[in-house]
PDB file of N, CA and C in Angstrom:
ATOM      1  N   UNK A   1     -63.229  51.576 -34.672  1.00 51.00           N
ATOM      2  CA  UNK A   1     -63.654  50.258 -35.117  1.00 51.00           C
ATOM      3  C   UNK A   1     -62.496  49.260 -35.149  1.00 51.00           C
ATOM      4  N   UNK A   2     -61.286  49.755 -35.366  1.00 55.00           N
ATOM      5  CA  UNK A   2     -60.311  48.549 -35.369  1.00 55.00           C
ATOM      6  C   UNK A   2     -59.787  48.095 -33.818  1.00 55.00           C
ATOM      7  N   UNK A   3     -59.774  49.247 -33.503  1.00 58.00           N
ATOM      8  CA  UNK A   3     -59.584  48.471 -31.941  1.00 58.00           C
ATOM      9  C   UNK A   3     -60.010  47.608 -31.390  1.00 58.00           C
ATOM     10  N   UNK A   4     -62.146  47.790 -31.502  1.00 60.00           N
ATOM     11  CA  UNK A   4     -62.698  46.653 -31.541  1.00 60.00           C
ATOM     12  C   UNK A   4     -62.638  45.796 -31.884  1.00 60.00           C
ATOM     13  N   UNK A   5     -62.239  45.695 -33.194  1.00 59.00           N
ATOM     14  CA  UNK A   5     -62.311  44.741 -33.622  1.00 59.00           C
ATOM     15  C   UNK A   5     -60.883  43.727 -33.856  1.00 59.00           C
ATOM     16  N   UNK A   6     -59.918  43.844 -32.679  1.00 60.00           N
ATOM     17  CA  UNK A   6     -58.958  43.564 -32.466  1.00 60.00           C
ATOM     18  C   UNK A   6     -59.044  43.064 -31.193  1.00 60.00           C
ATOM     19  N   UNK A   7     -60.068  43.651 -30.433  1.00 62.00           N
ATOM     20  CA  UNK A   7     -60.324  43.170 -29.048  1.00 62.00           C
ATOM     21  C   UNK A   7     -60.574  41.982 -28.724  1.00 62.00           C
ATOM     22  N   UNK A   8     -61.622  41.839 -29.551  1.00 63.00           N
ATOM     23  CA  UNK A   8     -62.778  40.288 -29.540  1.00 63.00           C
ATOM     24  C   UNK A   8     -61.229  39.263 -29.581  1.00 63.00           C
ATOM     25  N   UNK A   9     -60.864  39.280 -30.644  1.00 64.00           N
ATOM     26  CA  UNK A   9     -60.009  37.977 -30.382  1.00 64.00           C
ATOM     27  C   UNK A   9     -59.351  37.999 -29.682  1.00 64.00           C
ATOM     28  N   UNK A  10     -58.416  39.214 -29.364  1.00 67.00           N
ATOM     29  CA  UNK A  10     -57.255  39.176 -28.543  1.00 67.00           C
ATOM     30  C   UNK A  10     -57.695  38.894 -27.187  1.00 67.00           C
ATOM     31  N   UNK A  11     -58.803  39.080 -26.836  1.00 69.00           N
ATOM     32  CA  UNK A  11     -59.215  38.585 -25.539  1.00 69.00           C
ATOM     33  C   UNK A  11     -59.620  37.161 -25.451  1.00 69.00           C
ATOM     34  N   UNK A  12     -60.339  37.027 -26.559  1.00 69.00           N
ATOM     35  CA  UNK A  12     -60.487  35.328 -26.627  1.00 69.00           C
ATOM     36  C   UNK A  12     -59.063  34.471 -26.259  1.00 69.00           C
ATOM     37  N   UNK A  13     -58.018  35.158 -27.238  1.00 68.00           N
ATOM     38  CA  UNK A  13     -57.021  34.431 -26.993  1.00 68.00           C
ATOM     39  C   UNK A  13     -56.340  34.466 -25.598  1.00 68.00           C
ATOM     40  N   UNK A  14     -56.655  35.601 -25.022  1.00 72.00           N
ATOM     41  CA  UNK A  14     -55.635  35.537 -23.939  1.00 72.00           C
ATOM     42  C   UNK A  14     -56.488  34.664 -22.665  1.00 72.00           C
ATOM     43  N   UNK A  15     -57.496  34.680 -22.439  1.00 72.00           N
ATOM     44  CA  UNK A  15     -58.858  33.496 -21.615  1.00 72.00           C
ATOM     45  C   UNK A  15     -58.736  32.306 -22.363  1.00 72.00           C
ATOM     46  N   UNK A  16     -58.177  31.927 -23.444  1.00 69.00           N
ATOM     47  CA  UNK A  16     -57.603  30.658 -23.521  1.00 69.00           C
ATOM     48  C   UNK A  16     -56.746  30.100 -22.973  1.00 69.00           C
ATOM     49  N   UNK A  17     -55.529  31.069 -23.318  1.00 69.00           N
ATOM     50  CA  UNK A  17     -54.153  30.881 -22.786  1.00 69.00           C
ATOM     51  C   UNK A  17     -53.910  30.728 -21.139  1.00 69.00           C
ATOM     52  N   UNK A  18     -55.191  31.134 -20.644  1.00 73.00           N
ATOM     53  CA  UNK A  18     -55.047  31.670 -19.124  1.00 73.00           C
ATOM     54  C   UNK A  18     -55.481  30.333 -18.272  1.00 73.00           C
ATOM     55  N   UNK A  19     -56.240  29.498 -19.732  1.00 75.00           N
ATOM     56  CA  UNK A  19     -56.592  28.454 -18.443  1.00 75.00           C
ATOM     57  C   UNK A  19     -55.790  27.325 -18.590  1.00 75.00           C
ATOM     58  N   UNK A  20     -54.927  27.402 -19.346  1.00 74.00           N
ATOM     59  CA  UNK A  20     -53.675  26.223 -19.562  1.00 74.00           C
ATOM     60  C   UNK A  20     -52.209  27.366 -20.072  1.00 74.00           C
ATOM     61  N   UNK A  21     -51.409  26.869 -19.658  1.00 74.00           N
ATOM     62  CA  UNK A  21     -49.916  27.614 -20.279  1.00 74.00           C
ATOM     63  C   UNK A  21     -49.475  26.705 -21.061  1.00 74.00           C
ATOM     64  N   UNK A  22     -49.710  25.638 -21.281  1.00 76.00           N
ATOM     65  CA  UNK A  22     -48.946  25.108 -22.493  1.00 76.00           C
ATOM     66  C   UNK A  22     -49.792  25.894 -23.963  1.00 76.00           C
ATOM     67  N   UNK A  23     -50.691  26.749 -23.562  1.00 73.00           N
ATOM     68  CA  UNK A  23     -51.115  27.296 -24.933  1.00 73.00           C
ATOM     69  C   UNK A  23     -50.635  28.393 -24.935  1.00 73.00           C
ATOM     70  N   UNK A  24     -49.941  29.233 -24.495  1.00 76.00           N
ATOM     71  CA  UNK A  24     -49.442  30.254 -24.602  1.00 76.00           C
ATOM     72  C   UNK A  24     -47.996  30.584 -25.547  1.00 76.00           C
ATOM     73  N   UNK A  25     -47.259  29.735 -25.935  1.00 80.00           N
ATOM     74  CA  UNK A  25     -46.200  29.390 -26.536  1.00 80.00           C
ATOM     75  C   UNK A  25     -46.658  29.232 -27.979  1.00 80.00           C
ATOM     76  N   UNK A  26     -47.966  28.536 -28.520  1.00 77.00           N
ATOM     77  CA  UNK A  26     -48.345  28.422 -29.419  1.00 77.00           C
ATOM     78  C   UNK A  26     -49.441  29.372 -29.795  1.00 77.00           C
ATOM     79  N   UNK A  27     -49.876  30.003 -29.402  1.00 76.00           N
ATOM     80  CA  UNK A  27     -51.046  31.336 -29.519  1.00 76.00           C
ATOM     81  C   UNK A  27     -50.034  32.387 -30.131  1.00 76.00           C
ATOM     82  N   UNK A  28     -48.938  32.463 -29.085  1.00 79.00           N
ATOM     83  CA  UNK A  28     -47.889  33.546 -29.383  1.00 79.00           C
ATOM     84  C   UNK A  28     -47.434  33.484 -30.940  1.00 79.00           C
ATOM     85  N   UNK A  29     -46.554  32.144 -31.007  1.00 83.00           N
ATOM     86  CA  UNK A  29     -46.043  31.905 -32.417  1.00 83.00           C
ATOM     87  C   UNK A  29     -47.427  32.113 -33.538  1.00 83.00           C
ATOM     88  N   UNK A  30     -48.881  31.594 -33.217  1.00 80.00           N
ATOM     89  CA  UNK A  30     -49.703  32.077 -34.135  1.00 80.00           C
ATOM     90  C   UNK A  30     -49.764  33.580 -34.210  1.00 80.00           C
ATOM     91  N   UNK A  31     -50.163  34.371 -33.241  1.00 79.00           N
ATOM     92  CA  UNK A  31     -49.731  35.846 -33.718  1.00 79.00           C
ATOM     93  C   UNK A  31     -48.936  36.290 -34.568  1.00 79.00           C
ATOM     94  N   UNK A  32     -47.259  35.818 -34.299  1.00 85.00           N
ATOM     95  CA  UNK A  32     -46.509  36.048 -34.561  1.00 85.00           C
ATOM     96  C   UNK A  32     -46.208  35.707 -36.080  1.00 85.00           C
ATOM     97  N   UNK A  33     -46.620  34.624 -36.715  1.00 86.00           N
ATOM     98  CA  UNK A  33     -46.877  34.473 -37.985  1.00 86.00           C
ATOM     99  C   UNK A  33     -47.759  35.687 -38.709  1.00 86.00           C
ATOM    100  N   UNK A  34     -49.264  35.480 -37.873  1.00 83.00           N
ATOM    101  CA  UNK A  34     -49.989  36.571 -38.428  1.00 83.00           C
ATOM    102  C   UNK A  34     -49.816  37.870 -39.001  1.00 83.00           C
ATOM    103  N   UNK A  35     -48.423  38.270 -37.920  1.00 85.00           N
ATOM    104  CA  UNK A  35     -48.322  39.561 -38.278  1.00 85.00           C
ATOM    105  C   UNK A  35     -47.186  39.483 -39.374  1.00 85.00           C
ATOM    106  N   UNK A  36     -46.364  38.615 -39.471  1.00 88.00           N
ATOM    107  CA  UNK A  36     -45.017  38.587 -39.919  1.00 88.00           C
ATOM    108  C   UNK A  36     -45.607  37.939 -41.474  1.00 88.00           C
ATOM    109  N   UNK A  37     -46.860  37.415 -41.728  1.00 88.00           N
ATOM    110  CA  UNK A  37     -47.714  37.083 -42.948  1.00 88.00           C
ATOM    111  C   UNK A  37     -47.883  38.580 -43.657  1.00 88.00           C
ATOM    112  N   UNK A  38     -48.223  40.041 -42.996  1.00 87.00           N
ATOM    113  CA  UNK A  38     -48.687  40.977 -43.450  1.00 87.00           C
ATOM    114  C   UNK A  38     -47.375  42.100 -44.260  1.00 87.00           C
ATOM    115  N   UNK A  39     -46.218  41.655 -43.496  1.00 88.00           N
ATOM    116  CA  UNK A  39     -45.364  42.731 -44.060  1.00 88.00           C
ATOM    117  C   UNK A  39     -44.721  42.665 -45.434  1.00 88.00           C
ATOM    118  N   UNK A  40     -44.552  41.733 -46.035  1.00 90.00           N
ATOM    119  CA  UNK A  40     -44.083  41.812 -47.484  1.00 90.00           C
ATOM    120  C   UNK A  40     -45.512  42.815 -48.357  1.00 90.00           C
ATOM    121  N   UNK A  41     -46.694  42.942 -48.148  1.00 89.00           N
ATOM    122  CA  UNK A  41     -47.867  43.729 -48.470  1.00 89.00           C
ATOM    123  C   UNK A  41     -47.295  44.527 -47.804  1.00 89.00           C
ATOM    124  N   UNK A  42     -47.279  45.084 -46.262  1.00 89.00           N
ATOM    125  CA  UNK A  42     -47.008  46.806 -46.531  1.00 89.00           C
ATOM    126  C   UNK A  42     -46.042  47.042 -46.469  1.00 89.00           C
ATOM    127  N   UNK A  43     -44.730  46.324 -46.486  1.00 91.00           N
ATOM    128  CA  UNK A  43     -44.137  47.105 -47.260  1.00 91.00           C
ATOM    129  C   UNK A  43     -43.575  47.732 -48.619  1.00 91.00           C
ATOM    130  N   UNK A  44     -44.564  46.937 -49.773  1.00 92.00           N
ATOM    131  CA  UNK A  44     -44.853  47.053 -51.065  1.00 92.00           C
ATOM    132  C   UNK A  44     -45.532  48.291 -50.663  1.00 92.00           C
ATOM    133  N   UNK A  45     -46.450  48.372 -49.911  1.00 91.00           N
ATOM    134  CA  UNK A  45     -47.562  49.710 -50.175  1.00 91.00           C
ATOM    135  C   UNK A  45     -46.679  50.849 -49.763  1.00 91.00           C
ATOM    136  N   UNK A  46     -45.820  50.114 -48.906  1.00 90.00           N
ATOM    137  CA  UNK A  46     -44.948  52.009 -47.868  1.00 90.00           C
ATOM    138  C   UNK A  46     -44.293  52.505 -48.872  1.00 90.00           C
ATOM    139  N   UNK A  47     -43.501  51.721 -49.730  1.00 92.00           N
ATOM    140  CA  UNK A  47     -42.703  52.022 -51.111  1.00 92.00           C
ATOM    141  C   UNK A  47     -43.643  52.506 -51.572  1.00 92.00           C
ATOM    142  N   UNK A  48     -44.668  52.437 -52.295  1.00 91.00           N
ATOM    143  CA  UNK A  48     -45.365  53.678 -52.945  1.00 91.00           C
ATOM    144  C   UNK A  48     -46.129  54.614 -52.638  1.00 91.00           C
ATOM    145  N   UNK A  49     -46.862  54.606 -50.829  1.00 92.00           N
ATOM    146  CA  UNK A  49     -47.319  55.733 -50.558  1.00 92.00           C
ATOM    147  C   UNK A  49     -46.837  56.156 -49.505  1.00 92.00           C
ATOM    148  N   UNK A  50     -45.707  55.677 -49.155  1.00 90.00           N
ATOM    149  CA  UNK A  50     -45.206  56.155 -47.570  1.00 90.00           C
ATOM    150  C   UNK A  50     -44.979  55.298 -46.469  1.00 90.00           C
ATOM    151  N   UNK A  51     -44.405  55.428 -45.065  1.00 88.00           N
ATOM    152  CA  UNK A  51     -44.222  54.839 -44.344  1.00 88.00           C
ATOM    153  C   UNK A  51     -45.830  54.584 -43.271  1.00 88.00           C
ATOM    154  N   UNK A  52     -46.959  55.539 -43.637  1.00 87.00           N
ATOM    155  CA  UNK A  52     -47.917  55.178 -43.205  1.00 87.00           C
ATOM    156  C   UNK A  52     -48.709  53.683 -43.246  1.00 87.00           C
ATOM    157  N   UNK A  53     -48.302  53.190 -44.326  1.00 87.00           N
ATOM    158  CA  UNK A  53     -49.085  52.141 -44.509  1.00 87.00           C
ATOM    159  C   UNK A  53     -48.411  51.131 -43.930  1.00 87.00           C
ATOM    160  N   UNK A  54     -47.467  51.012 -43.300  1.00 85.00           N
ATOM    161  CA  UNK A  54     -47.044  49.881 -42.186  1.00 85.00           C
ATOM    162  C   UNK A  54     -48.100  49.518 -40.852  1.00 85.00           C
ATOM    163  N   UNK A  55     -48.620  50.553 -40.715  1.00 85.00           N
ATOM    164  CA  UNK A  55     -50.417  50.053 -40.098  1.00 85.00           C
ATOM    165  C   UNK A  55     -50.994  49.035 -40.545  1.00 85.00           C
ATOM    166  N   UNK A  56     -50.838  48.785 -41.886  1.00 85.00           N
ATOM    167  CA  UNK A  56     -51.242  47.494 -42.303  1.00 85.00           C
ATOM    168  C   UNK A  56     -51.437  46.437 -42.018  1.00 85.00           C
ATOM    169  N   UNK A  57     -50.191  46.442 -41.220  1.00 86.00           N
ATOM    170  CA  UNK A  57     -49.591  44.877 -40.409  1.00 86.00           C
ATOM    171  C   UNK A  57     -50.522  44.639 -39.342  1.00 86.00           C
ATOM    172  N   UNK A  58     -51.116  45.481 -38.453  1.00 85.00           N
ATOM    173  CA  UNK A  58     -51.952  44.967 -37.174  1.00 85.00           C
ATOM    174  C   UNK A  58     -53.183  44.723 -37.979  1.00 85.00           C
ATOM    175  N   UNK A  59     -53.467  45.619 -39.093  1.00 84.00           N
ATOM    176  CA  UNK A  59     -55.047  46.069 -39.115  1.00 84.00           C
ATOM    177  C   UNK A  59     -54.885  44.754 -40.460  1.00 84.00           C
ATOM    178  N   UNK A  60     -53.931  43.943 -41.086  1.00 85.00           N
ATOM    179  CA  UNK A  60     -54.746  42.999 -42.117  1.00 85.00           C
ATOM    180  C   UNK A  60     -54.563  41.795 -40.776  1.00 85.00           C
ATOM    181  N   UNK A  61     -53.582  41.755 -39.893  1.00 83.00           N
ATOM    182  CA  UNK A  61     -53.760  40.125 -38.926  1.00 83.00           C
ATOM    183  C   UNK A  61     -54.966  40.405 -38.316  1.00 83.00           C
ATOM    184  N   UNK A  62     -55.639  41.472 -37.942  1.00 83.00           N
ATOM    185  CA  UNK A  62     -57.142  41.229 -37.493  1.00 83.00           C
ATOM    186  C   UNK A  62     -57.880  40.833 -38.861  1.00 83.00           C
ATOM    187  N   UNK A  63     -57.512  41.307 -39.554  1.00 85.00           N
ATOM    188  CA  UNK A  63     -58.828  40.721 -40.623  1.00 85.00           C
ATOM    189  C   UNK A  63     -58.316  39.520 -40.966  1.00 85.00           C
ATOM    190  N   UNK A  64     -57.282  39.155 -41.129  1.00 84.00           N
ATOM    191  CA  UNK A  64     -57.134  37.394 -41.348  1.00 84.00           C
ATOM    192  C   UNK A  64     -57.592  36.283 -40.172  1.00 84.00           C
ATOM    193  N   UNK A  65     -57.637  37.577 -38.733  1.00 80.00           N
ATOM    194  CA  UNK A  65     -57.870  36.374 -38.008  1.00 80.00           C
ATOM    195  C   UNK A  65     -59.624  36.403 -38.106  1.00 80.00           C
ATOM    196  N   UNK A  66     -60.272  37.299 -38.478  1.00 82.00           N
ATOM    197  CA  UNK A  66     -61.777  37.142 -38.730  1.00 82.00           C
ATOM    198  C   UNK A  66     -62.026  36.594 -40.286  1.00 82.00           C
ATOM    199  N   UNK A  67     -61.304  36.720 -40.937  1.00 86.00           N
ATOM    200  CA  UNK A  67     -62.136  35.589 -42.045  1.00 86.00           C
ATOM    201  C   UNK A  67     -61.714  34.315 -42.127  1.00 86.00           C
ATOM    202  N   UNK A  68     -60.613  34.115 -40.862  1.00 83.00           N
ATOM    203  CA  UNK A  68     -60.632  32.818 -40.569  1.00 83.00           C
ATOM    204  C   UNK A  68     -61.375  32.157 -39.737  1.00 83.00           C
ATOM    205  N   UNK A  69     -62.277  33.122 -38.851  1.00 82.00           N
ATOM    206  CA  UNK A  69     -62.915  32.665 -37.900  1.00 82.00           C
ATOM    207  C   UNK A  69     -64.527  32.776 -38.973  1.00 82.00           C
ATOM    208  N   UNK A  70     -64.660  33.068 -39.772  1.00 85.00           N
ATOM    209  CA  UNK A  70     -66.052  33.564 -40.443  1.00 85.00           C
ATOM    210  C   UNK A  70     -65.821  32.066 -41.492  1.00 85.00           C
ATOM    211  N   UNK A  71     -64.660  31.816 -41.792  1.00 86.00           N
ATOM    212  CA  UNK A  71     -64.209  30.350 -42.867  1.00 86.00           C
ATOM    213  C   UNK A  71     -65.361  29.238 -42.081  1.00 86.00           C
ATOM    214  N   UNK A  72     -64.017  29.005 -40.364  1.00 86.00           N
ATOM    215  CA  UNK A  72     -64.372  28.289 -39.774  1.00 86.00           C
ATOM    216  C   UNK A  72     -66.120  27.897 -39.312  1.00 86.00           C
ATOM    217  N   UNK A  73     -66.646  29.441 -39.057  1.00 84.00           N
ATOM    218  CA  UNK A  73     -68.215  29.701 -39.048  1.00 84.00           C
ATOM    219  C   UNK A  73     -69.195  28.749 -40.228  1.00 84.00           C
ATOM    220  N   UNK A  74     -68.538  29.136 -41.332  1.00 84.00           N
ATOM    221  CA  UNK A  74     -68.966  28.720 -42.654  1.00 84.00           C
ATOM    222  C   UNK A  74     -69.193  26.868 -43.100  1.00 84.00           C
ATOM    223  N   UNK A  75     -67.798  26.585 -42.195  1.00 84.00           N
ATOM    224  CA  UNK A  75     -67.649  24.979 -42.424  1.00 84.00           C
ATOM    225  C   UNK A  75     -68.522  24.243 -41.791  1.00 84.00           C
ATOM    226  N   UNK A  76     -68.611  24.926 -40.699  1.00 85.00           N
ATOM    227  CA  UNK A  76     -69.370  24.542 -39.060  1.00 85.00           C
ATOM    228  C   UNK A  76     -71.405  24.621 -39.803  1.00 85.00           C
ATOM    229  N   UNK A  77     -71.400  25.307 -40.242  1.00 84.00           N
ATOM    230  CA  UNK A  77     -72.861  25.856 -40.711  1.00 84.00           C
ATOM    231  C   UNK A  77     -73.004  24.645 -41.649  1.00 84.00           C
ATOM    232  N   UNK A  78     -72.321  24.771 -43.011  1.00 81.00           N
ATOM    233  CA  UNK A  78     -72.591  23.779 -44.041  1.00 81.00           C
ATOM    234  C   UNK A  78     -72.651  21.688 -43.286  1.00 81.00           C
ATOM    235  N   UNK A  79     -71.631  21.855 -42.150  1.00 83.00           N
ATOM    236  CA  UNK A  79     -71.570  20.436 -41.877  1.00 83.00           C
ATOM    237  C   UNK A  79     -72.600  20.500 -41.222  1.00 83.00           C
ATOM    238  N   UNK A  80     -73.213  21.131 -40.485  1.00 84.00           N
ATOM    239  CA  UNK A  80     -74.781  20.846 -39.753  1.00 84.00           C
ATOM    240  C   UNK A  80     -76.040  21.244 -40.488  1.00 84.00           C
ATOM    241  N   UNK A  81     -75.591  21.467 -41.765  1.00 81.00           N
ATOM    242  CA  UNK A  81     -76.662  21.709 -42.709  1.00 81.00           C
ATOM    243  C   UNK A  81     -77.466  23.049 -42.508  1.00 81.00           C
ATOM    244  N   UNK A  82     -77.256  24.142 -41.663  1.00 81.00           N
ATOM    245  CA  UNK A  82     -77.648  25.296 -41.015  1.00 81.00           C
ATOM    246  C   UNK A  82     -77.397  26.496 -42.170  1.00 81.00           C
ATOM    247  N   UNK A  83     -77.589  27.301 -41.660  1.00 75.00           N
ATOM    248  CA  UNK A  83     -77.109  28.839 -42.501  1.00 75.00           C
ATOM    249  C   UNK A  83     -77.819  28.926 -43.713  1.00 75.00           C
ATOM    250  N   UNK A  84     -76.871  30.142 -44.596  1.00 71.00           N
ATOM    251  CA  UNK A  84     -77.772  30.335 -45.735  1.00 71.00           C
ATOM    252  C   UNK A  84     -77.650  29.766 -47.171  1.00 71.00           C
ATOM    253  N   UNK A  85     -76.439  28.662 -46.520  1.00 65.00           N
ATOM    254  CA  UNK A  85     -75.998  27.487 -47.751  1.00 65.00           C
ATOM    255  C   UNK A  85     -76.923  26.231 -47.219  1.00 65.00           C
ATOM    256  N   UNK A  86     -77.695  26.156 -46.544  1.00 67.00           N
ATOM    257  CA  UNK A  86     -77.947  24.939 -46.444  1.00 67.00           C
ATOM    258  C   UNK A  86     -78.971  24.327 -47.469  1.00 67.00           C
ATOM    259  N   UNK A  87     -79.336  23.554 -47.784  1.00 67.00           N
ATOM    260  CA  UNK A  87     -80.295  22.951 -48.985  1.00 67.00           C
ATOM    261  C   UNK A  87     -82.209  22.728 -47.764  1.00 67.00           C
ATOM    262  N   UNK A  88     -82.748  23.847 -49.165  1.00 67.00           N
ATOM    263  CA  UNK A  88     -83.754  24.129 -48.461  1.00 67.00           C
ATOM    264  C   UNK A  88     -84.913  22.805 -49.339  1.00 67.00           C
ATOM    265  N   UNK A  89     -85.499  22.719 -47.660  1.00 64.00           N
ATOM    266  CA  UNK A  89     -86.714  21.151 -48.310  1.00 64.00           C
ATOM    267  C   UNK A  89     -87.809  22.227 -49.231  1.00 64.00           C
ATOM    268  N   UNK A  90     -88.220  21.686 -50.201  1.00 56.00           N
ATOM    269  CA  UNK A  90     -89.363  21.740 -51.182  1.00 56.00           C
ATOM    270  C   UNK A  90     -90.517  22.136 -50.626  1.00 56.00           C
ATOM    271  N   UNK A  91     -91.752  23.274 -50.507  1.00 56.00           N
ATOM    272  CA  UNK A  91     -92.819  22.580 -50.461  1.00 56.00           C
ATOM    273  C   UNK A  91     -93.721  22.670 -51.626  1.00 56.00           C
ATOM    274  N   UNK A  92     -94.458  21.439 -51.572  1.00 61.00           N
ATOM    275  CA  UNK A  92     -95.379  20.826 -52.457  1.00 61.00           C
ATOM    276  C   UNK A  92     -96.726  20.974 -52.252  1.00 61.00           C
TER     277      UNK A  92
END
């Protein structure tokens, strides 16, 4: 499951990058944050359960990059009034 779910974007991103190169410089540095966002967390966790939990680092930048994409989902829904926040009409 994490592979998958590492796929979806990483392919998105790279069919972005592919149809312009000036995005490739900045996709990169976003990764590169992403992952470099995760290590002060594992390496708090490796200190107390081991050097295993440095896995952390790939497997929380996929999940930051999906609840940023599920945020973005969310904003997108509420501004078109859609989804399961939207304000439902009355009937009378």
């Amino acid at each position: 499951p994490f592979a998958a779910a590492a796929l979806a974007p990483a392919a998105g991103l790279a069919a972005f990058a592919a149809r312009d190169a000036r995005f490739v410089l900045p996709l990169a540095a976003l990764v590169a944050f992403l992952l470099a966002a995760q290590l002060p967390m594992a390496i708090a966790m490796s200190r107390r359960a081991g050097p295993s939990m440095l896995a952390f680092v790939p497997l929380g930048a996929v999940r930051a990059a999906w609840r940023a994409a599920g945020l973005v989902h969310g904003v997108i829904d509420r501004a078109l009034g859609r989804g399961a926040i939207a304000r439902k009409e009355r009937v009378r």
